[in-house]
Amino acid sequence: MKYFPLTPILHPWIEELSKDKDLIFDWINEHNSPINLINLDTFAENFQEFKAVFDKYELKHKIFFARKSNKSKSLVWAAKSLGFGVDTASIHEVKDCIEIGLNPESITVTAAIKNKELIEYAVKHQIPIILDNDDECDLLHEVLSASSSTLKVGIRLSGFLHNGKKLYSRFGYDVTKVKPLLTNHFTAQGKYSNFIFEGFHFHLNGYSIAERVSAIFQTISLMDEIKPYGFHTSYLDIGGGILMNYLTSKEEWTDFLSALKESVKDDRDEVTFQKDLLGMVLHDGHVTGEPKIYPYYNTISQGGFLEQILSSTSDGKFCHEELNKRGIELRIEPGRSILAQVGVTVARVAYRKYDIDGRLLVGLEMNKSQMTSASADFLVDPLFLPKDELAPELTEVYFVGGYCLEQDFILKRCIRLPQFPQVGDLVCFVNTAGYMMHFYERQAHGFEYAKNLVIGNKRTWEVLSDEKFWESRLNN
Ligand SMILES: *Cc1c(COP(=O)(O)O)cnc(C)c1O
């Protein structure tokens, strides 16, 4: 077993809180482990960071929080009160927005499956939707015809050319097929005459700035092509996938990754449980492929990432200028990146034991579904909050959870604690608001979901359950 540190970036509120340990012990005693803690002030800061970039380039813009990244409804309330929108992926998420009182124009529906119930609801409340395929168009047309209404729509695009190759996505219309779709069907005589075309949308997989720039310029060309046919485009929505950075040190990140690759050698210690390669493949003694992990360390993130896109050029033309010239509103749908530093997850130590190979396993009152994303491991060191300060004793451990599965390791990585862990100590996973706490959370074994607490007052550290928070704010 060998520990390679991955030191987290800590927002001052998280540092302050971790120094006020008694408070966290009180919350855990009251609500039981695990708890998720949300700070809406940080959510507001992230929103302002994006807004400042748009303002710098004097761009018309609209920010939509991609709700799927965290289920706390208080974030929807915060988006409303800060004056930005919400991107929704299901009827449940759409209904939450209406209940919280978002203006329909501040909701966008990019749901991968839009059934009749969802479309009827959107039409009834006049919530614009993003169209993905012909069957969706037909269903929307049917619903609109039945109620003699119209609806504002956007079209999702894919298949952009980048470095001579088409970027694959299972979502959206091929960008080359959209002009005939519009000119044949979205006209007064066409079959979709009750659609009000407003704009284009895309969401690219991965985190490439260059691919996003290619997609923007190709969409601008499309806008120019359809304009003579009477189609005015008012917005371009470039989706999410804006990077965020979790870690303080590039060196730690590269050291960990090379140690991970090297660990397969017989004479090396494991750095992950049983030398798990996090998605790389071992073939004839050689490690191939890339680890299937989020780039937890990166240098261009959040506002800086957006700024790089806007200030990019193609054929000497600036992205922001081309959008401005045409009066296009640029929209983004950040999920993860607008939740940077917004949340932490705290769990209590239930037991310590040595496994048959001599590893120290630390059982936490939580399970893996409460700390899982698409990344093969959450590569960020947690904070250790011991009940009592004991004599320093560096101790390498693995955190395991409550599922009766061999695989229920909360982190695959070996972690080092500054003293020997005791039953009742706490472990605080930082920066978990984006996807980690909710996206894969399950109730297997009948375990209750983690408690979601929202900081109501930062000065007094008053916390409320998510439900109580947004209900109390709505009723005021
Ligand atoms: C997932 C998703 C987002 C948010 O992506 P992040 O990487 O969390 O910023 C935005 N828009 C759409 C359509 C998505 O599917």
Short mmCIF file of C-alpha atoms and ligand atoms in Angstrom, two decimals:
data_model
loop_
_atom_site.label_atom_id
_atom_site.label_comp_id
_atom_site.label_asym_id
_atom_site.label_seq_id
_atom_site.Cartn_x
_atom_site.Cartn_y
_atom_site.Cartn_z
CA MET A 1 0.00 0.00 0.00
CA LYS A 2 1.30 3.37 -0.88
CA TYR A 3 -0.22 6.79 -0.64
CA PHE A 4 0.29 9.53 -3.21
CA PRO A 5 -1.31 12.77 -2.05
CA LEU A 6 -3.90 14.62 -4.13
CA THR A 7 -4.40 17.79 -2.13
CA PRO A 8 -7.78 19.42 -2.68
CA ILE A 9 -8.42 23.08 -3.38
CA LEU A 10 -10.46 24.30 -0.43
CA HIS A 11 -12.76 27.28 -0.55
CA PRO A 12 -12.42 29.38 2.63
CA TRP A 13 -15.87 28.27 3.83
CA ILE A 14 -14.75 24.65 3.81
CA GLU A 15 -11.54 25.50 5.67
CA GLU A 16 -13.46 27.49 8.26
CA LEU A 17 -15.99 24.74 8.70
CA SER A 18 -13.38 22.04 9.11
CA LYS A 19 -11.88 24.07 11.96
CA ASP A 20 -15.28 24.19 13.62
CA LYS A 21 -15.44 20.44 13.99
CA ASP A 22 -17.88 20.35 16.91
CA LEU A 23 -20.51 21.78 14.65
CA ILE A 24 -20.12 18.95 12.16
CA PHE A 25 -20.23 16.36 14.94
CA ASP A 26 -23.49 17.97 16.11
CA TRP A 27 -24.99 17.74 12.64
CA ILE A 28 -23.95 14.12 12.27
CA ASN A 29 -25.38 13.30 15.68
CA GLU A 30 -28.63 14.95 14.75
CA HIS A 31 -29.05 13.64 11.20
CA ASN A 32 -26.87 10.56 11.12
CA SER A 33 -24.24 9.77 8.59
CA PRO A 34 -23.77 10.62 5.81
CA ILE A 35 -24.70 14.25 5.31
CA ASN A 36 -24.32 16.43 2.25
CA LEU A 37 -23.80 20.08 2.96
CA ILE A 38 -24.57 22.75 0.37
CA ASN A 39 -23.39 26.38 0.41
CA LEU A 40 -25.47 28.56 -1.90
CA ASP A 41 -23.14 31.57 -1.54
CA THR A 42 -20.49 29.67 -3.46
CA PHE A 43 -23.04 28.73 -6.11
CA ALA A 44 -23.70 32.48 -6.49
CA GLU A 45 -19.96 33.20 -6.76
CA ASN A 46 -19.58 30.67 -9.56
CA PHE A 47 -22.52 32.17 -11.39
CA GLN A 48 -20.95 35.64 -11.05
CA GLU A 49 -17.65 34.33 -12.39
CA PHE A 50 -19.31 33.19 -15.62
CA LYS A 51 -21.35 36.37 -15.83
CA ALA A 52 -18.24 38.54 -15.49
CA VAL A 53 -16.73 36.84 -18.56
CA PHE A 54 -19.85 37.44 -20.65
CA ASP A 55 -19.96 41.04 -19.47
CA LYS A 56 -16.32 41.59 -20.36
CA TYR A 57 -17.12 40.70 -23.97
CA GLU A 58 -20.46 42.53 -23.81
CA LEU A 59 -22.26 39.43 -24.93
CA LYS A 60 -25.95 38.85 -24.58
CA HIS A 61 -26.07 35.71 -22.51
CA LYS A 62 -28.06 33.37 -20.35
CA ILE A 63 -26.78 30.82 -17.86
CA PHE A 64 -28.76 27.65 -17.14
CA PHE A 65 -27.76 25.45 -14.21
CA ALA A 66 -27.75 21.82 -15.40
CA ARG A 67 -29.93 20.41 -12.65
CA LYS A 68 -29.02 16.77 -13.25
CA SER A 69 -25.67 17.37 -11.54
CA ASN A 70 -27.32 17.80 -8.12
CA LYS A 71 -30.86 17.10 -6.99
CA SER A 72 -31.13 19.66 -4.16
CA LYS A 73 -34.11 21.83 -4.92
CA SER A 74 -32.58 24.74 -3.00
CA LEU A 75 -30.20 25.18 -5.93
CA VAL A 76 -33.22 25.73 -8.18
CA TRP A 77 -34.49 28.33 -5.73
CA ALA A 78 -31.04 29.97 -5.71
CA ALA A 79 -30.91 30.02 -9.52
CA LYS A 80 -34.26 31.74 -9.55
CA SER A 81 -33.35 34.31 -6.94
CA LEU A 82 -30.01 35.07 -8.63
CA GLY A 83 -31.82 35.51 -11.93
CA PHE A 84 -30.51 32.64 -13.96
CA GLY A 85 -32.10 29.60 -15.52
CA VAL A 86 -32.22 25.84 -15.11
CA ASP A 87 -31.58 23.12 -17.69
CA THR A 88 -33.82 20.13 -17.09
CA ALA A 89 -33.47 16.49 -18.04
CA SER A 90 -36.81 15.03 -16.91
CA ILE A 91 -40.40 16.00 -16.19
CA HIS A 92 -39.60 15.76 -12.50
CA GLU A 93 -36.91 18.43 -12.86
CA VAL A 94 -39.21 20.61 -14.98
CA LYS A 95 -41.99 20.41 -12.40
CA ASP A 96 -39.57 21.39 -9.63
CA CYS A 97 -38.73 24.57 -11.56
CA ILE A 98 -42.39 25.48 -11.97
CA GLU A 99 -43.07 24.77 -8.31
CA ILE A 100 -40.17 27.00 -7.27
CA GLY A 101 -41.60 29.69 -9.51
CA LEU A 102 -39.11 29.94 -12.33
CA ASN A 103 -40.29 31.87 -15.32
CA PRO A 104 -40.84 29.37 -18.23
CA GLU A 105 -38.33 31.32 -20.32
CA SER A 106 -35.73 30.53 -17.66
CA ILE A 107 -36.24 26.80 -18.10
CA THR A 108 -34.81 24.77 -20.93
CA VAL A 109 -35.71 21.15 -21.58
CA THR A 110 -32.89 19.07 -23.01
CA ALA A 111 -34.20 15.75 -21.63
CA ALA A 112 -32.89 12.77 -23.59
CA ILE A 113 -36.36 11.20 -23.59
CA LYS A 114 -39.33 13.51 -23.99
CA ASN A 115 -42.52 11.53 -23.69
CA LYS A 116 -46.03 12.83 -24.22
CA GLU A 117 -46.50 13.69 -20.57
CA LEU A 118 -43.40 15.89 -20.58
CA ILE A 119 -44.27 17.55 -23.88
CA GLU A 120 -47.85 18.24 -22.80
CA TYR A 121 -46.56 19.76 -19.58
CA ALA A 122 -44.09 21.96 -21.49
CA VAL A 123 -46.80 23.12 -23.89
CA LYS A 124 -49.25 23.85 -21.09
CA HIS A 125 -46.67 25.98 -19.27
CA GLN A 126 -45.09 27.31 -22.48
CA ILE A 127 -41.63 26.05 -21.55
CA PRO A 128 -39.29 26.10 -24.57
CA ILE A 129 -37.84 22.72 -25.49
CA ILE A 130 -34.79 21.55 -27.38
CA LEU A 131 -35.64 19.11 -30.17
CA ASP A 132 -33.46 16.10 -30.80
CA ASN A 133 -35.13 13.94 -33.46
CA ASP A 134 -38.04 13.60 -35.90
CA ASP A 135 -40.20 11.51 -33.57
CA GLU A 136 -39.96 14.23 -30.95
CA CYS A 137 -40.95 16.83 -33.55
CA ASP A 138 -43.94 14.72 -34.60
CA LEU A 139 -45.04 14.24 -31.00
CA LEU A 140 -44.72 17.95 -30.25
CA HIS A 141 -46.66 18.75 -33.42
CA GLU A 142 -49.41 16.35 -32.37
CA VAL A 143 -49.66 17.88 -28.89
CA LEU A 144 -49.64 21.44 -30.26
CA SER A 145 -52.29 20.65 -32.89
CA ALA A 146 -54.55 19.06 -30.28
CA SER A 147 -54.44 22.23 -28.18
CA SER A 148 -54.18 24.73 -31.08
CA SER A 149 -51.05 26.21 -29.56
CA THR A 150 -47.50 27.02 -30.51
CA LEU A 151 -44.22 26.55 -28.67
CA LYS A 152 -40.76 28.08 -28.84
CA VAL A 153 -38.18 25.47 -29.77
CA GLY A 154 -34.46 25.06 -30.26
CA ILE A 155 -32.72 22.38 -32.29
CA ARG A 156 -29.96 20.24 -30.89
CA LEU A 157 -27.02 19.83 -33.25
CA SER A 158 -24.27 17.26 -33.59
CA GLY A 159 -21.82 15.92 -36.14
CA PHE A 160 -19.56 18.97 -36.19
CA LEU A 161 -16.36 18.71 -38.19
CA HIS A 162 -13.22 18.95 -36.12
CA ASN A 163 -9.77 18.36 -37.58
CA GLY A 164 -11.39 16.73 -40.61
CA LYS A 165 -13.47 14.26 -38.62
CA LYS A 166 -17.10 14.40 -37.55
CA LEU A 167 -17.55 14.50 -33.77
CA TYR A 168 -19.84 11.68 -32.76
CA SER A 169 -22.77 12.15 -30.45
CA ARG A 170 -25.90 10.06 -30.09
CA PHE A 171 -27.77 13.28 -29.45
CA GLY A 172 -29.03 15.89 -31.86
CA TYR A 173 -29.49 16.42 -35.57
CA ASP A 174 -26.56 16.18 -37.93
CA VAL A 175 -25.63 19.82 -38.52
CA THR A 176 -25.70 19.21 -42.29
CA LYS A 177 -29.35 18.10 -42.19
CA VAL A 178 -30.84 21.04 -40.36
CA LYS A 179 -31.26 23.53 -43.16
CA PRO A 180 -33.67 21.26 -45.12
CA LEU A 181 -35.46 20.37 -41.88
CA LEU A 182 -36.16 24.04 -41.25
CA THR A 183 -36.88 25.18 -44.78
CA ASN A 184 -39.14 22.20 -45.56
CA HIS A 185 -41.03 21.82 -42.32
CA PHE A 186 -40.74 24.83 -40.01
CA THR A 187 -42.54 27.18 -42.43
CA ALA A 188 -46.11 28.46 -42.48
CA GLN A 189 -47.02 25.73 -45.00
CA GLY A 190 -44.73 23.06 -43.52
CA LYS A 191 -45.81 20.28 -41.19
CA TYR A 192 -44.28 21.98 -38.14
CA SER A 193 -45.87 25.37 -38.69
CA ASN A 194 -46.77 25.55 -35.00
CA PHE A 195 -43.11 25.50 -33.91
CA ILE A 196 -41.48 28.84 -33.22
CA PHE A 197 -37.82 28.38 -34.04
CA GLU A 198 -35.56 30.31 -31.70
CA GLY A 199 -32.07 28.88 -31.60
CA PHE A 200 -29.54 26.09 -31.64
CA HIS A 201 -28.10 23.92 -28.92
CA PHE A 202 -25.26 21.48 -28.58
CA HIS A 203 -23.56 19.72 -25.69
CA LEU A 204 -20.26 18.08 -26.53
CA ASN A 205 -18.86 15.13 -24.69
CA GLY A 206 -15.48 15.73 -23.08
CA TYR A 207 -13.76 18.99 -22.27
CA SER A 208 -12.15 20.25 -25.46
CA ILE A 209 -12.12 24.02 -25.98
CA ALA A 210 -11.08 23.61 -29.63
CA GLU A 211 -14.00 21.28 -30.40
CA ARG A 212 -16.42 23.78 -28.88
CA VAL A 213 -14.93 26.56 -30.98
CA SER A 214 -15.31 24.47 -34.15
CA ALA A 215 -18.93 23.75 -33.22
CA ILE A 216 -19.68 27.43 -32.57
CA PHE A 217 -18.28 28.61 -35.90
CA GLN A 218 -20.12 25.87 -37.81
CA THR A 219 -23.36 26.81 -36.08
CA ILE A 220 -22.79 30.46 -36.97
CA SER A 221 -22.40 29.42 -40.64
CA LEU A 222 -25.66 27.52 -40.40
CA MET A 223 -27.38 30.59 -38.95
CA ASP A 224 -26.14 32.65 -41.89
CA GLU A 225 -27.34 30.01 -44.35
CA ILE A 226 -30.88 29.85 -43.02
CA LYS A 227 -31.30 33.60 -42.59
CA PRO A 228 -32.28 34.31 -46.22
CA TYR A 229 -35.12 31.80 -45.74
CA GLY A 230 -36.58 33.89 -42.97
CA PHE A 231 -35.10 32.00 -40.01
CA HIS A 232 -33.75 34.35 -37.42
CA THR A 233 -31.63 32.68 -34.75
CA SER A 234 -31.78 34.40 -31.40
CA TYR A 235 -29.57 32.14 -29.28
CA LEU A 236 -26.80 29.59 -29.35
CA ASP A 237 -26.65 27.27 -26.36
CA ILE A 238 -23.26 25.54 -26.05
CA GLY A 239 -24.29 23.23 -23.20
CA GLY A 240 -22.01 22.29 -20.33
CA GLY A 241 -18.73 20.44 -20.04
CA ILE A 242 -16.87 23.45 -18.68
CA LEU A 243 -13.90 22.17 -16.73
CA MET A 244 -13.37 22.71 -13.05
CA ASN A 245 -10.19 22.11 -11.10
CA TYR A 246 -10.19 20.12 -7.85
CA LEU A 247 -6.49 19.91 -7.02
CA THR A 248 -3.73 22.23 -5.91
CA SER A 249 -0.70 20.51 -7.41
CA LYS A 250 0.13 19.45 -10.92
CA GLU A 251 3.11 17.53 -9.61
CA GLU A 252 0.97 15.45 -7.25
CA TRP A 253 -1.39 14.66 -10.11
CA THR A 254 1.31 13.50 -12.53
CA ASP A 255 3.13 11.63 -9.75
CA PHE A 256 -0.01 9.76 -8.85
CA LEU A 257 -0.78 8.82 -12.45
CA SER A 258 2.70 7.54 -13.12
CA ALA A 259 2.75 5.64 -9.83
CA LEU A 260 -0.56 4.07 -10.81
CA LYS A 261 0.91 2.82 -14.09
CA GLU A 262 4.07 1.62 -12.41
CA SER A 263 2.19 -0.12 -9.65
CA VAL A 264 1.45 -3.15 -11.84
CA LYS A 265 5.09 -4.20 -11.57
CA ASP A 266 5.59 -7.06 -9.15
CA ASP A 267 8.03 -5.16 -6.96
CA ARG A 268 5.76 -2.12 -6.55
CA ASP A 269 3.23 -1.40 -3.87
CA GLU A 270 -0.38 -0.94 -4.83
CA VAL A 271 -1.60 2.67 -4.87
CA THR A 272 -5.20 1.61 -5.47
CA PHE A 273 -7.01 -1.39 -4.01
CA GLN A 274 -5.57 -4.55 -5.60
CA LYS A 275 -3.75 -2.42 -8.16
CA ASP A 276 -6.96 -1.30 -9.83
CA LEU A 277 -5.89 0.56 -13.00
CA LEU A 278 -8.94 2.86 -13.04
CA GLY A 279 -9.89 1.81 -16.56
CA MET A 280 -6.45 1.30 -18.09
CA VAL A 281 -5.78 -2.19 -19.40
CA LEU A 282 -3.00 -4.56 -18.52
CA HIS A 283 -1.85 -6.52 -21.55
CA ASP A 284 1.19 -8.82 -21.51
CA GLY A 285 2.60 -6.95 -18.56
CA HIS A 286 2.13 -3.54 -20.22
CA VAL A 287 -0.39 -0.91 -19.27
CA THR A 288 -2.33 0.49 -22.22
CA GLY A 289 -5.21 2.88 -22.71
CA GLU A 290 -6.12 5.91 -20.66
CA PRO A 291 -7.59 5.84 -17.15
CA LYS A 292 -11.35 6.48 -17.20
CA ILE A 293 -11.20 9.40 -14.86
CA TYR A 294 -12.19 13.04 -14.72
CA PRO A 295 -9.17 15.36 -15.23
CA TYR A 296 -9.27 16.42 -11.56
CA TYR A 297 -6.23 18.59 -12.08
CA ASN A 298 -6.44 21.07 -14.94
CA THR A 299 -5.19 24.57 -15.61
CA ILE A 300 -8.03 26.24 -17.51
CA SER A 301 -11.32 26.00 -15.70
CA GLN A 302 -14.66 27.71 -15.03
CA GLY A 303 -14.55 31.38 -16.14
CA GLY A 304 -11.14 30.90 -17.74
CA PHE A 305 -12.45 28.01 -19.84
CA LEU A 306 -15.38 30.10 -21.05
CA GLU A 307 -13.08 33.02 -21.79
CA GLN A 308 -10.79 30.84 -23.90
CA ILE A 309 -13.75 29.77 -26.00
CA LEU A 310 -15.00 33.32 -26.49
CA SER A 311 -11.60 34.74 -27.36
CA SER A 312 -10.75 31.99 -29.87
CA THR A 313 -10.56 32.75 -33.55
CA SER A 314 -11.31 31.00 -36.80
CA ASP A 315 -9.99 32.51 -40.06
CA GLY A 316 -8.96 35.53 -38.04
CA LYS A 317 -12.46 36.13 -36.69
CA PHE A 318 -13.13 36.26 -32.97
CA CYS A 319 -15.83 34.02 -31.61
CA HIS A 320 -17.33 36.71 -29.38
CA GLU A 321 -17.33 39.28 -32.20
CA GLU A 322 -19.12 36.98 -34.61
CA LEU A 323 -21.80 36.27 -32.03
CA ASN A 324 -22.13 39.94 -31.09
CA LYS A 325 -22.32 41.13 -34.68
CA ARG A 326 -25.32 38.90 -35.24
CA GLY A 327 -26.98 39.80 -31.95
CA ILE A 328 -26.86 36.16 -30.83
CA GLU A 329 -27.46 35.41 -27.16
CA LEU A 330 -24.87 32.89 -25.98
CA ARG A 331 -26.16 30.33 -23.49
CA ILE A 332 -24.30 27.87 -21.33
CA GLU A 333 -25.56 24.99 -19.19
CA PRO A 334 -22.87 24.36 -16.60
CA GLY A 335 -23.52 21.54 -14.15
CA ARG A 336 -20.32 20.45 -12.45
CA SER A 337 -18.44 23.72 -12.88
CA ILE A 338 -21.15 25.93 -11.38
CA LEU A 339 -21.11 23.60 -8.36
CA ALA A 340 -17.36 24.00 -7.76
CA GLN A 341 -16.74 24.19 -3.99
CA VAL A 342 -20.49 24.25 -3.33
CA GLY A 343 -20.78 21.00 -1.37
CA VAL A 344 -19.13 18.49 0.92
CA THR A 345 -20.13 15.02 2.11
CA VAL A 346 -19.36 13.88 5.64
CA ALA A 347 -19.47 10.30 6.94
CA ARG A 348 -18.72 8.68 10.29
CA VAL A 349 -16.21 5.92 10.92
CA ALA A 350 -17.99 2.75 12.08
CA TYR A 351 -15.10 0.30 12.31
CA ARG A 352 -11.45 -0.39 11.55
CA LYS A 353 -10.09 -3.78 10.60
CA TYR A 354 -7.14 -5.39 8.90
CA ASP A 355 -8.06 -7.48 5.87
CA ILE A 356 -6.34 -10.81 5.22
CA ASP A 357 -3.59 -9.04 3.24
CA GLY A 358 -2.91 -6.60 6.05
CA ARG A 359 -4.63 -3.50 4.63
CA LEU A 360 -6.35 -1.27 7.13
CA LEU A 361 -9.98 -0.94 6.07
CA VAL A 362 -12.00 1.88 7.55
CA GLY A 363 -15.75 1.25 7.42
CA LEU A 364 -17.78 4.41 6.85
CA GLU A 365 -21.49 4.82 7.48
CA MET A 366 -22.24 5.42 3.82
CA ASN A 367 -22.04 3.49 0.57
CA LYS A 368 -20.34 3.80 -2.75
CA SER A 369 -23.45 5.08 -4.53
CA GLN A 370 -23.10 8.23 -2.44
CA MET A 371 -19.63 9.00 -3.79
CA THR A 372 -19.77 7.92 -7.42
CA SER A 373 -19.63 9.63 -10.78
CA ALA A 374 -18.74 8.46 -14.27
CA SER A 375 -15.08 8.71 -13.23
CA ALA A 376 -13.47 5.42 -12.12
CA ASP A 377 -12.47 6.99 -8.79
CA PHE A 378 -12.88 10.32 -7.00
CA LEU A 379 -9.25 11.38 -7.00
CA VAL A 380 -9.34 14.02 -4.29
CA ASP A 381 -8.08 13.59 -0.72
CA PRO A 382 -10.78 13.89 1.91
CA LEU A 383 -10.36 15.86 5.14
CA PHE A 384 -10.04 13.79 8.28
CA LEU A 385 -11.90 15.14 11.32
CA PRO A 386 -10.94 13.11 14.38
CA LYS A 387 -13.03 13.22 17.55
CA ASP A 388 -9.90 13.61 19.61
CA GLU A 389 -6.39 14.69 18.74
CA LEU A 390 -4.16 11.68 19.29
CA ALA A 391 -0.43 11.31 18.91
CA PRO A 392 0.52 11.69 15.23
CA GLU A 393 0.73 8.34 13.48
CA LEU A 394 0.63 8.34 9.70
CA THR A 395 -1.78 5.56 8.77
CA GLU A 396 -2.58 4.29 5.29
CA VAL A 397 -6.16 3.14 4.83
CA TYR A 398 -8.93 2.30 2.41
CA PHE A 399 -12.45 3.55 2.99
CA VAL A 400 -15.16 0.94 2.58
CA GLY A 401 -18.93 1.26 2.75
CA GLY A 402 -22.17 -0.38 3.79
CA TYR A 403 -23.10 -2.42 0.73
CA CYS A 404 -22.65 -6.16 1.09
CA LEU A 405 -20.47 -6.15 -2.00
CA GLU A 406 -16.77 -6.81 -2.21
CA GLN A 407 -16.57 -3.74 -4.48
CA ASP A 408 -18.00 -1.26 -1.98
CA PHE A 409 -14.85 0.79 -1.68
CA ILE A 410 -15.72 4.45 -1.24
CA LEU A 411 -12.39 5.39 -2.80
CA LYS A 412 -10.21 2.95 -4.70
CA ARG A 413 -7.16 5.00 -3.82
CA CYS A 414 -5.10 4.40 -0.71
CA ILE A 415 -5.45 7.41 1.64
CA ARG A 416 -3.15 8.49 4.45
CA LEU A 417 -4.49 9.79 7.74
CA PRO A 418 -2.41 11.85 10.17
CA GLN A 419 -3.37 9.71 13.17
CA PHE A 420 -4.84 6.27 13.75
CA PRO A 421 -8.59 6.47 12.99
CA GLN A 422 -11.08 5.84 15.80
CA VAL A 423 -14.71 4.77 15.73
CA GLY A 424 -16.80 7.95 15.56
CA ASP A 425 -14.18 10.04 13.72
CA LEU A 426 -15.47 11.85 10.65
CA VAL A 427 -14.29 11.92 7.06
CA CYS A 428 -15.22 14.92 4.93
CA PHE A 429 -15.15 14.51 1.16
CA VAL A 430 -14.83 17.94 -0.37
CA ASN A 431 -16.21 19.30 -3.60
CA THR A 432 -18.85 16.63 -4.02
CA ALA A 433 -21.82 18.78 -5.12
CA GLY A 434 -21.29 18.12 -8.83
CA TYR A 435 -22.48 14.57 -9.56
CA MET A 436 -20.67 12.87 -6.65
CA MET A 437 -23.40 13.06 -4.01
CA HIS A 438 -26.54 12.34 -6.01
CA PHE A 439 -26.09 11.14 -9.55
CA TYR A 440 -25.75 7.46 -8.73
CA GLU A 441 -27.23 7.40 -5.25
CA ARG A 442 -29.34 4.31 -4.58
CA GLN A 443 -31.36 2.88 -1.74
CA ALA A 444 -30.12 -0.69 -1.96
CA HIS A 445 -30.44 -2.61 1.33
CA GLY A 446 -33.17 -0.11 2.23
CA PHE A 447 -30.56 2.41 3.32
CA GLU A 448 -31.97 5.88 3.49
CA TYR A 449 -30.63 8.55 1.20
CA ALA A 450 -27.99 10.84 2.67
CA LYS A 451 -29.40 13.95 4.35
CA ASN A 452 -29.09 17.08 2.29
CA LEU A 453 -28.45 20.15 4.41
CA VAL A 454 -28.26 23.70 3.17
CA ILE A 455 -26.40 26.45 5.00
CA GLY A 456 -29.08 28.99 5.77
CA ASN A 457 -26.90 31.48 7.56
CA LYS A 458 -23.15 31.38 7.17
CA ARG A 459 -22.43 33.60 10.21
CA THR A 460 -24.32 31.42 12.66
CA TRP A 461 -23.80 28.21 10.66
CA GLU A 462 -27.52 27.58 10.73
CA VAL A 463 -28.34 24.62 8.52
CA LEU A 464 -31.70 23.45 7.23
CA SER A 465 -32.73 20.36 5.35
CA ASP A 466 -32.93 21.00 1.60
CA GLU A 467 -36.72 20.71 1.79
CA LYS A 468 -37.08 23.09 4.73
CA PHE A 469 -34.71 25.56 3.16
CA TRP A 470 -36.49 26.08 -0.14
CA GLU A 471 -39.94 25.85 1.44
CA SER A 472 -39.08 28.53 3.99
CA ARG A 473 -37.59 30.79 1.31
CA LEU A 474 -40.61 30.33 -0.96
CA ASN A 475 -43.03 31.17 1.80
CA ASN A 476 -41.23 34.41 2.62
C1 LIG B 1 -24.89 16.92 -18.65
C2 LIG B 1 -25.33 18.07 -19.44
C3 LIG B 1 -24.95 19.36 -19.06
C4 LIG B 1 -24.02 19.65 -17.90
O1 LIG B 1 -22.74 19.17 -18.12
P1 LIG B 1 -21.55 19.50 -17.09
O2 LIG B 1 -20.40 18.73 -17.63
O3 LIG B 1 -21.97 19.06 -15.75
O4 LIG B 1 -21.32 20.97 -17.15
C5 LIG B 1 -25.46 20.42 -19.78
N1 LIG B 1 -26.27 20.23 -20.85
C6 LIG B 1 -26.64 18.99 -21.26
C7 LIG B 1 -27.54 18.86 -22.42
C8 LIG B 1 -26.17 17.88 -20.56
O5 LIG B 1 -26.53 16.66 -20.98
#
